XYZ file of C-alpha atoms in Angstrom:
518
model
C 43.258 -71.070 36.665
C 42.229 -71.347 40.337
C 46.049 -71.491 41.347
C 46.700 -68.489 39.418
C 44.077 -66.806 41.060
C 45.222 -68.154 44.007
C 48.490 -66.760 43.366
C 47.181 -63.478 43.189
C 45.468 -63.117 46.388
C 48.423 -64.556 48.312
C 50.616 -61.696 46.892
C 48.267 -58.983 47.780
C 47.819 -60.536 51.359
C 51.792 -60.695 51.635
C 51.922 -56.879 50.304
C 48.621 -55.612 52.413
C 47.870 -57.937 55.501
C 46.633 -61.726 55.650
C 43.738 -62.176 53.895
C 40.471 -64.355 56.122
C 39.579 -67.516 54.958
C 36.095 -67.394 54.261
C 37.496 -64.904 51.385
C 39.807 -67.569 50.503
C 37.499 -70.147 50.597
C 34.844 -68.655 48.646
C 37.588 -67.357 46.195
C 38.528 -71.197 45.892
C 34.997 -72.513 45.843
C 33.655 -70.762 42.887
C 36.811 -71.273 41.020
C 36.383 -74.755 41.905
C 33.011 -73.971 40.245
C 33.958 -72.662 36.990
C 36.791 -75.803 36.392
C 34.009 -78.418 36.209
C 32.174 -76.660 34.043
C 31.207 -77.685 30.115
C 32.108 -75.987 27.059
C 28.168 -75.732 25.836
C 27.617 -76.173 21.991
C 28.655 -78.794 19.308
C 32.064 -80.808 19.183
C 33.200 -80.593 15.513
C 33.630 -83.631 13.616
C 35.774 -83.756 10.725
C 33.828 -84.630 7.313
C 34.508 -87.798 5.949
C 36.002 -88.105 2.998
C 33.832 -89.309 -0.041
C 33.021 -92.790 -0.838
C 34.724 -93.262 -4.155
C 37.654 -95.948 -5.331
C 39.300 -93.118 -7.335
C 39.553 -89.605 -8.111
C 39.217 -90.337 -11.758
C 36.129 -89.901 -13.287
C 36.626 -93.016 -15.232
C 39.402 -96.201 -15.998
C 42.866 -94.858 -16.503
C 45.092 -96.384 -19.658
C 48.626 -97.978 -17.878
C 49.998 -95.193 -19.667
C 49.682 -92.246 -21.951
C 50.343 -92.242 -25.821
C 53.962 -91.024 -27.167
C 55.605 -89.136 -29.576
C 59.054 -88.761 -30.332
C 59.657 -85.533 -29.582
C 60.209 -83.014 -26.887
C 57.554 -83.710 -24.497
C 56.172 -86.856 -26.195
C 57.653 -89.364 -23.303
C 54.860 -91.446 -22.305
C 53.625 -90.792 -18.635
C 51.822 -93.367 -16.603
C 50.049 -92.867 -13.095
C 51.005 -94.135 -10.231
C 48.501 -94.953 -6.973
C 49.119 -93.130 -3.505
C 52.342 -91.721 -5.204
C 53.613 -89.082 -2.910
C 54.258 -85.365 -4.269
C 57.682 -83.903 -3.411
C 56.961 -80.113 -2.317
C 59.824 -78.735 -4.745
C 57.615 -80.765 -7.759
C 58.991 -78.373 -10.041
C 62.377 -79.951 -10.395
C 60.800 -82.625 -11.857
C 61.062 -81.017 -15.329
C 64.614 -80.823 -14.580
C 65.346 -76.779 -15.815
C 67.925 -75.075 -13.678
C 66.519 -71.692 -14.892
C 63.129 -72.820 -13.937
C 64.097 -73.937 -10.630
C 65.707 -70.821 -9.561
C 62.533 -68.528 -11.233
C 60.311 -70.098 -8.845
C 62.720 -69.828 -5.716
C 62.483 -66.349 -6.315
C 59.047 -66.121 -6.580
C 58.516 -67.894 -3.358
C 61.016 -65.322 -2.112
C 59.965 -62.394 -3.755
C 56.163 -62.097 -4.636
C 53.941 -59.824 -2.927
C 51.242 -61.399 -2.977
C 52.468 -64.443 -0.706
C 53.956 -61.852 1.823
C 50.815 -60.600 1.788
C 49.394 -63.629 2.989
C 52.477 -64.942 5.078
C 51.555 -61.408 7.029
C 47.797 -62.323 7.294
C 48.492 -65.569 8.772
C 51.143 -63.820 11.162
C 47.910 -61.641 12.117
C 45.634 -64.794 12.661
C 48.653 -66.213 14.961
C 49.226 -63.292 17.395
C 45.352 -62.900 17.425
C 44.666 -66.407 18.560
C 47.840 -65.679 21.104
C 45.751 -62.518 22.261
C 42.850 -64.558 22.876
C 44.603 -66.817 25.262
C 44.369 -63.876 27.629
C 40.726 -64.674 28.524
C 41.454 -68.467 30.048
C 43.618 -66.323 32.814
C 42.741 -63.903 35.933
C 43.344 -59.996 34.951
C 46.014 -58.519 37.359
C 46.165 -54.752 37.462
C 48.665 -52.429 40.044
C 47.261 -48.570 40.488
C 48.762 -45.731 42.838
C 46.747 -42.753 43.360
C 47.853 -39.746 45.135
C 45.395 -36.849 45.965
C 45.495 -33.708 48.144
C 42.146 -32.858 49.177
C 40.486 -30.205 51.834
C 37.405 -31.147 53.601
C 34.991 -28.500 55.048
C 35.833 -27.738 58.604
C 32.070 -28.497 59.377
C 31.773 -31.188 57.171
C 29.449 -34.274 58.215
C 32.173 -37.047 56.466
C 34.987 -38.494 58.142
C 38.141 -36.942 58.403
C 41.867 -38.544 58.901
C 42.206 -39.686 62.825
C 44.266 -36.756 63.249
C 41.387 -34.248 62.367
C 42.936 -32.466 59.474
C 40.747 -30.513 56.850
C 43.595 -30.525 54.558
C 45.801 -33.627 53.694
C 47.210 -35.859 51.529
C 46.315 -39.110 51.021
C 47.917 -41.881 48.902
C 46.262 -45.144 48.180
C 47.965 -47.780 46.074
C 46.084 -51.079 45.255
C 46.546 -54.788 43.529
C 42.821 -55.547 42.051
C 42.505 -59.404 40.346
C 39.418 -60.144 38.346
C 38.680 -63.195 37.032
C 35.549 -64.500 34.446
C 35.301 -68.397 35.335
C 34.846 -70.384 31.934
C 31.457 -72.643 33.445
C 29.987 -72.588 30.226
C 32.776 -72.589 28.232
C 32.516 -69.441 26.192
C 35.879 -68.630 26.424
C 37.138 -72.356 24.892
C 34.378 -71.691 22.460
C 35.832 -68.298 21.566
C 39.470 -69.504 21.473
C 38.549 -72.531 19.598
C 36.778 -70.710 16.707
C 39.685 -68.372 16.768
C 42.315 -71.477 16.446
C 40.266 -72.438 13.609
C 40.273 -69.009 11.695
C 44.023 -69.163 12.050
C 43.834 -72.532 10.210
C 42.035 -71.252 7.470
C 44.078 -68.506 7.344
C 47.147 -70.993 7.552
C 45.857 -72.936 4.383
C 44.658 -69.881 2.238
C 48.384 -68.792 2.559
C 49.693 -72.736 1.388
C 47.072 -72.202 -1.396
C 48.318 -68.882 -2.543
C 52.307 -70.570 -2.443
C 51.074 -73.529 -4.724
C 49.148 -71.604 -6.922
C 52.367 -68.760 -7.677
C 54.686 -71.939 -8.162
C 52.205 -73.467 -11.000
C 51.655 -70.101 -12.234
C 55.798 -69.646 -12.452
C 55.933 -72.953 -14.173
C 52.954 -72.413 -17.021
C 54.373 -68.607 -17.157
C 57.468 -70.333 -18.473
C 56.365 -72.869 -20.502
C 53.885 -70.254 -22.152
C 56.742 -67.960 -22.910
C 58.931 -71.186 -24.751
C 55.865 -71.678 -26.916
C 55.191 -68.275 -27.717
C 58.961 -67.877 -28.473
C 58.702 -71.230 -30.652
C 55.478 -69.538 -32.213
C 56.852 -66.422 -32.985
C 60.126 -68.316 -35.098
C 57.723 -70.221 -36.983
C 55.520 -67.438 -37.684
C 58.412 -65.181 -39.339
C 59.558 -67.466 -41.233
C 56.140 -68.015 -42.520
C 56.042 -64.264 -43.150
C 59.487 -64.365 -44.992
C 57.808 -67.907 -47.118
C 54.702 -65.967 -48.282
C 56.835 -62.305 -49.009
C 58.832 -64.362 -50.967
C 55.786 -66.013 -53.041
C 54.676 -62.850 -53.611
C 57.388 -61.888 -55.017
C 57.665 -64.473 -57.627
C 54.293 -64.012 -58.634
C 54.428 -60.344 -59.192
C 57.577 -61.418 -61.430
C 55.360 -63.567 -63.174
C 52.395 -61.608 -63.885
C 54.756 -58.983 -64.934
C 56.299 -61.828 -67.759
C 52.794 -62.891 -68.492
C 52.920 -66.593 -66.762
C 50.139 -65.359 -63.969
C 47.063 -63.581 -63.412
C 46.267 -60.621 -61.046
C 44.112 -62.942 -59.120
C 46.677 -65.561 -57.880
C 48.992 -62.487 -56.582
C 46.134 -60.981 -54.998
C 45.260 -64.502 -53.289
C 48.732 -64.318 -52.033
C 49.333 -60.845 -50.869
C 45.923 -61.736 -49.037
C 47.580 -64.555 -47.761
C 51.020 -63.082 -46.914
C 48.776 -59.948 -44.992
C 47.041 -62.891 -42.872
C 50.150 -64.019 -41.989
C 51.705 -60.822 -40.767
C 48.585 -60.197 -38.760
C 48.982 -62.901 -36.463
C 52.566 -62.086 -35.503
C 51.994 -58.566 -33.735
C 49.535 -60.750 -31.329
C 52.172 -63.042 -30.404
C 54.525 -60.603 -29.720
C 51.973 -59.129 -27.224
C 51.465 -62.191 -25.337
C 55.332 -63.188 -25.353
C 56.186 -59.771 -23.709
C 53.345 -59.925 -21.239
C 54.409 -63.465 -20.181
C 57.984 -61.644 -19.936
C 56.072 -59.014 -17.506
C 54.035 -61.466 -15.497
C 57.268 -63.755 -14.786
C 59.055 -60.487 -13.743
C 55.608 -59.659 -11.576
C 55.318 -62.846 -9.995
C 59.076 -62.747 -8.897
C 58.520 -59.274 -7.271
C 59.957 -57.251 -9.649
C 58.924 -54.260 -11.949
C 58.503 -55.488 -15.335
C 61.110 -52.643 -16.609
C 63.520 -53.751 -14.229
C 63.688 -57.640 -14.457
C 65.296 -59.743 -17.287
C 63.507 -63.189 -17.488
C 65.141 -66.180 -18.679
C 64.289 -67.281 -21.945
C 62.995 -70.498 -22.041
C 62.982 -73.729 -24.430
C 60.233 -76.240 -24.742
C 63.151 -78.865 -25.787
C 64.923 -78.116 -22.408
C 62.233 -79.104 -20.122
C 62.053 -82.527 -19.319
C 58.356 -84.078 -19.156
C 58.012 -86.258 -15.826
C 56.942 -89.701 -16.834
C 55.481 -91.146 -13.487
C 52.727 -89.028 -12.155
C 50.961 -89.197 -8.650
C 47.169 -90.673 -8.223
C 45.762 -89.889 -4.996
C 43.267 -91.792 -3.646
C 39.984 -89.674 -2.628
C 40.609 -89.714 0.925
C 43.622 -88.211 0.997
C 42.861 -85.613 -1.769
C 40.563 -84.014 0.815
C 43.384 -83.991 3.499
C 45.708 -82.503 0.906
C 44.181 -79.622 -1.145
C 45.013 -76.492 0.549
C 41.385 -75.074 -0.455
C 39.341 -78.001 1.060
C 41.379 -77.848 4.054
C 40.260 -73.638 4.292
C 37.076 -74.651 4.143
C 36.846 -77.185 6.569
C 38.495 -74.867 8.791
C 35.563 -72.264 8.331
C 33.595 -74.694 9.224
C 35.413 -75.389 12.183
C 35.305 -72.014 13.423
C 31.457 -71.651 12.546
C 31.172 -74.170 14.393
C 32.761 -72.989 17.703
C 30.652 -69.714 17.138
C 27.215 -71.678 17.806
C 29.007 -72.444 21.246
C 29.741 -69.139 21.871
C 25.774 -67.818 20.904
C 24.448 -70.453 23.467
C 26.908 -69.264 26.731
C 26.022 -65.851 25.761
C 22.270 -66.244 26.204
C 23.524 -68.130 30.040
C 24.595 -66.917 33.331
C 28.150 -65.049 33.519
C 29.636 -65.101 36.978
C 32.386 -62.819 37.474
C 34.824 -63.154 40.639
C 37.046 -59.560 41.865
C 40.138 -59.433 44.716
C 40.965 -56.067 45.711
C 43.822 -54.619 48.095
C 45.720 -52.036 48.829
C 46.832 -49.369 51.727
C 45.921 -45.961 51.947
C 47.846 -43.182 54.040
C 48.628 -39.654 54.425
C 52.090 -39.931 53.948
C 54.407 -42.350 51.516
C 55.974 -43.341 54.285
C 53.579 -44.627 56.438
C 52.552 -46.692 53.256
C 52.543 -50.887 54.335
C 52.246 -50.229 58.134
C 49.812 -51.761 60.356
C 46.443 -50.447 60.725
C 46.708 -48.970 56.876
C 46.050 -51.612 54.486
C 42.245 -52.789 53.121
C 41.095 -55.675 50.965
C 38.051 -57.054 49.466
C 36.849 -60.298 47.660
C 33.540 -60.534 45.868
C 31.772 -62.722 42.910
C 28.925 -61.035 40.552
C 26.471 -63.584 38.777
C 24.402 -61.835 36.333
C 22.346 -63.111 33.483
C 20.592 -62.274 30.464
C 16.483 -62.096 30.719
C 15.572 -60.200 28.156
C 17.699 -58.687 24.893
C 14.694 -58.346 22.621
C 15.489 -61.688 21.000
C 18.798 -60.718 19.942
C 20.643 -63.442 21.468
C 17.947 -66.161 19.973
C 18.641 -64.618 16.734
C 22.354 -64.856 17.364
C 22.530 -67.956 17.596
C 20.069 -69.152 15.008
C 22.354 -66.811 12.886
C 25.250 -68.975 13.949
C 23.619 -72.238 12.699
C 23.168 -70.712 9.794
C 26.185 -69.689 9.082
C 27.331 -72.917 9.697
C 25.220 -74.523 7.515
C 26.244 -72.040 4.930
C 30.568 -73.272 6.319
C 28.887 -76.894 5.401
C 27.694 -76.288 1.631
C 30.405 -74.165 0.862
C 32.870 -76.619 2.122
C 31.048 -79.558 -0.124
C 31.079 -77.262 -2.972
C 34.961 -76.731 -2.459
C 35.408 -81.068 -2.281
C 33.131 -81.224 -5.367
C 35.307 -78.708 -7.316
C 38.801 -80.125 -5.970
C 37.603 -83.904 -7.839
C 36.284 -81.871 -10.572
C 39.791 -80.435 -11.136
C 41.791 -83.568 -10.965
C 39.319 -85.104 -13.276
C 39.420 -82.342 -16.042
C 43.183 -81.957 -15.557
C 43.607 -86.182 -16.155
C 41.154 -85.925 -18.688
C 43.712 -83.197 -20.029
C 46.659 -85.506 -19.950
C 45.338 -88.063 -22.028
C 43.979 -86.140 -24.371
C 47.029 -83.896 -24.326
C 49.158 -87.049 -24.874
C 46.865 -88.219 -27.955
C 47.042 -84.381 -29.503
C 50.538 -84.259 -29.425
C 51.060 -87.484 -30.708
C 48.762 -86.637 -34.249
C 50.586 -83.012 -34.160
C 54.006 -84.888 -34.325
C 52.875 -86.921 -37.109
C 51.255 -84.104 -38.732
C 54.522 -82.257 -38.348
C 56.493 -85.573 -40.072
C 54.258 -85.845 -42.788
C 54.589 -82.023 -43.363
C 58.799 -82.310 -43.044
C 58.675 -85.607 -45.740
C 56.718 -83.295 -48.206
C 58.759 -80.276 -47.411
C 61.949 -82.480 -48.589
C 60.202 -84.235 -51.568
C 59.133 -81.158 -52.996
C 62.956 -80.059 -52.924
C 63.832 -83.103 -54.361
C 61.306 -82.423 -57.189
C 62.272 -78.497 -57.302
C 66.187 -79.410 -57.657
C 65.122 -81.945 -60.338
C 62.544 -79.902 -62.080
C 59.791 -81.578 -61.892
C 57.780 -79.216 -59.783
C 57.533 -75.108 -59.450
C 59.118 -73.201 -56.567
C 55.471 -71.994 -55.877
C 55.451 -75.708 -54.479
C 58.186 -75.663 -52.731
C 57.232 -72.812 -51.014
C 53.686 -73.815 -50.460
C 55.383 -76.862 -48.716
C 57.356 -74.833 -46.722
C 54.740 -73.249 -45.361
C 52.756 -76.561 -44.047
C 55.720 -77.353 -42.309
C 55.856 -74.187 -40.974
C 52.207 -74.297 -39.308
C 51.996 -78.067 -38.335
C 55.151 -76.412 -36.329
C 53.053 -74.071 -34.721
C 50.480 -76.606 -34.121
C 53.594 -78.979 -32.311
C 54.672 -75.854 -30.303
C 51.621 -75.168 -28.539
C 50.268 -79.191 -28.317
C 53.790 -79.562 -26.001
C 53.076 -76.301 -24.408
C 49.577 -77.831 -23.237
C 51.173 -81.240 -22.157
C 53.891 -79.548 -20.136
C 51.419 -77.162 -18.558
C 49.020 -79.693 -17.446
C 51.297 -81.836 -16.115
C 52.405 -78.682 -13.744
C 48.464 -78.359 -13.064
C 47.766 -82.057 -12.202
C 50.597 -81.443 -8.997
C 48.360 -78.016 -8.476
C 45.289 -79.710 -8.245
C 46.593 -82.644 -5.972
C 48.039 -80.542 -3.239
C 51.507 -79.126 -4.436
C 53.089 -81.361 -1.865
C 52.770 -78.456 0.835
C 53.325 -81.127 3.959
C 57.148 -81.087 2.550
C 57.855 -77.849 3.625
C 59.316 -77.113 6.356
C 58.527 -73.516 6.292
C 54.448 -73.902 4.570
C 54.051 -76.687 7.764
C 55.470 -75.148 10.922
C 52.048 -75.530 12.981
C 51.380 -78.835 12.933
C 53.898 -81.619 12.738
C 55.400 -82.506 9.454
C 53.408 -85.632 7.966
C 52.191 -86.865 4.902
C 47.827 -85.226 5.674
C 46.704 -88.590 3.739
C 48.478 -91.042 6.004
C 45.801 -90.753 8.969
């Protein structure tokens, strides 16, 4: 700073005439001054991780329970496992993959936030300008008349009406001796961080909600198979009943009990189809596209592939790698600068000014000896009184970073919290799909006996078709117990940091490392 003020001066004394040194000196003295300063307030510390062995709220099993079917591979966990930041391709769908490449490319709502953090960037860049001396060029150019009896000087030559040109180099420069200006910059380094994050968070969150978008539409799909044929299953058994009240082999109540049932049935279809075209829209949405316009893949629960070895973090690099507890320890950050920059508001600001320049009557006499002027000064001034507003300030800026602190404990606390439910999730997931399979089995083998027994006459079509339709909903209840494995599995990456540190593009600020490897 002092050699670019420096600088400066030694330009205008080259343009204007050789500047004295006492104006040099005291030029070089204060800056001198303002370089040993201190940046007043507190240094912020990073929190510390919390004391735990594991992010699991209790003893994990060595590995899930299995099922033999799709999505019923048995997943086990694996310590300090790293996450790849494409963790998507884990479920090994080519049409999945490319869905959420074009969500990452597409959606508006991570431009939106790739723009906000291209705001925070060029603001911090802007606030640079403060650490440096302020370097302005004017020209002025004036034609003036003077009284001829006028009292004020005239030009040597005793001319009431003249020109008079005056162009001028003026350097001001606010020395940082309390270091409000660090302060300042600091705080706004740290906004950009949070900024930085929010936008990681918003990328992880669209590429889980591509990924459950999908598998919710498979399901739904599966759902809405089963549920026809249920609807064809029960029209049918209301047909032979009708037939058979009309012989005289049933009663009015057993039809009604099935047209009852059959009207149940049909009711829950129009539902699905809802939900199965609104996942259609929010998969055409979330890859920025107008849900008339975009065609989404269909998808197939038996085509994904369930990944069998899942990360485990350990606690203290959870905290290093969620996206969300990283935002708030940057708010914290920056509240934290912002107490520094109350208490060198409420102290002495000393200000230091170079001016020079020439003044003439004519252009070309502009730069010639005898024409040119300069002047150096410094200004101290400080606050007295401000009606408390400054003391309120900054008490209002340890608040607010006490507020930065609970908040960002809050956001730790809920970052466990999700890993916990969402492992929680997995085993129970696991367990549910396993007793749905066998549900589903047991509902196949007396599917098939009852055809045995119908083809041999030993039991009523009514029972064939009532065994039809148990297979049909323990179907239903497969569908949507692989739908929650598949989809938790896709949350458990979510909750652990999506893997963000992969990226080349989501890490371009700080250099590419693995956050829990400190």
């Amino acid at each position: 700073m002092v050699r670019a003020l420096a600088g400066a001066v030694e330009v205008t004394a080259a343009m204007f005439g050789r500047v004295r040194s006492p104006g040099r000196l005291l030029v070089a003295a204060i800056a001198a001054l303002a370089i040993g300063g201190c940046a007043v307030g507190p240094d912020f510390h990073r929190p510390s991780a919390p004391d735990m062995a594991s992010v699991a709220a209790g003893p994990l099993p060595a590995s899930t329970a299995s099922a033999n079917v799709a999505g019923g591979r048995a997943q086990h966990f694996v310590a300090g496992a790293d996450i790849p930041a494409q963790w998507w391709t884990l479920f090994h769908s080519t049409a999945l993959n490319a869905l959420v490449e074009q969500a990452l490319a597409h959606n508006a709502d991570l431009k939106a936030a790739q723009a906000a953090l291209d705001v925070a960037r060029e603001t911090t860049r802007a606030g640079r300008g403060a650490r440096y001396p302020s370097v302005s060029v004017g020209m002025s150019a004036s034609r003036e008349q003077d009284p001829p009896g006028a009292l004020a000087p005239v030009p040597s030559n005793n001319a009431f009406l003249y020109n008079l040109f005056t162009p001028q180099v003026s350097v001001s420069y606010v020395p940082d001796v309390f270091g409000l200006n660090r302060r300042t910059q600091e705080s706004l380094q740290a906004q950009q961080q949070a900024v930085r994050f929010q936008m990681l968070a918003t990328r992880i969150t669209l590429s889980t909600n591509v990924v459950a978008a999908a598998v919710q539409q498979a399901s739904l799909r599966a759902q809405v198979g089963a549920t026809r044929e249920l609807v064809g299953i029960n029209a049918h058994m209301v047909q032979i009943l009708q037939y058979q009240r009309d012989k005289g082999y049933a009663g009015g109540l057993e039809l009604a009990a099935q047209q009852a049932q059959l009207a149940q049935v049909r009711a829950s279809l129009p539902p699905l189809l809802t939900q199965l075209e609104q996942q259609n829209h929010l998969l055409a949405v979330l890859t920025g596209q107008l849900p008339e316009q975009a065609s989404s893949p269909s998808f197939d629960l038996a085509a994904l592939q369930l990944p069998q070895a899942l990360p485990l973090s350990l606690p203290s690099t959870l905290v290093a790698q969620r996206p969300d507890v990283r935002q708030a320890e940057a708010n914290m950050h920056a509240a934290s600068a912002q107490i520094g920059v109350a208490i060198a508001n409420r102290l002495p600001n000393l200000s230091l000014s170079a001016n020079a320049g020439s003044t003439a009557l004519a252009i070309n006499q502009l730069f010639k000896s005898g024409t040119g002027f300069w002047s150096v000064g410094a200004d101290l001034a400080a606050p007295i009184f401000q009606g408390g507003s400054l003391l309120h300030q900054e008490r209002a800026a340890k608040a607010a970073y006490a507020q930065a602190a609970e908040e960002y404990r809050g956001t730790v606390l809920t970052a466990f919290q999700n890993v916990a439910d969402v492992l929680s999730a997995l085993q129970h997931d696991a367990e549910g799909l396993q007793a749905a399979a066998g549900a589903e089995q047991a509902a196949k083998l007396t599917l098939d006996l009852s055809r045995r027994q119908y083809q041999t006459g030993y039991a009523g079509y009514l029972s064939l078709l009532s065994a039809e339709q148990g297979y049909q909903q323990a179907r239903i209840a497969l569908v949507q117990a692989q739908a929650s494995r598949y989809a938790d599995t896709a949350a458990l990456f979510q909750a652990l940091g999506g893997g963000w540190w992969h990226a080349d593009d989501a890490s371009s600020d700080q250099p590419r490392h693995n956050p829990g490897h400190r």
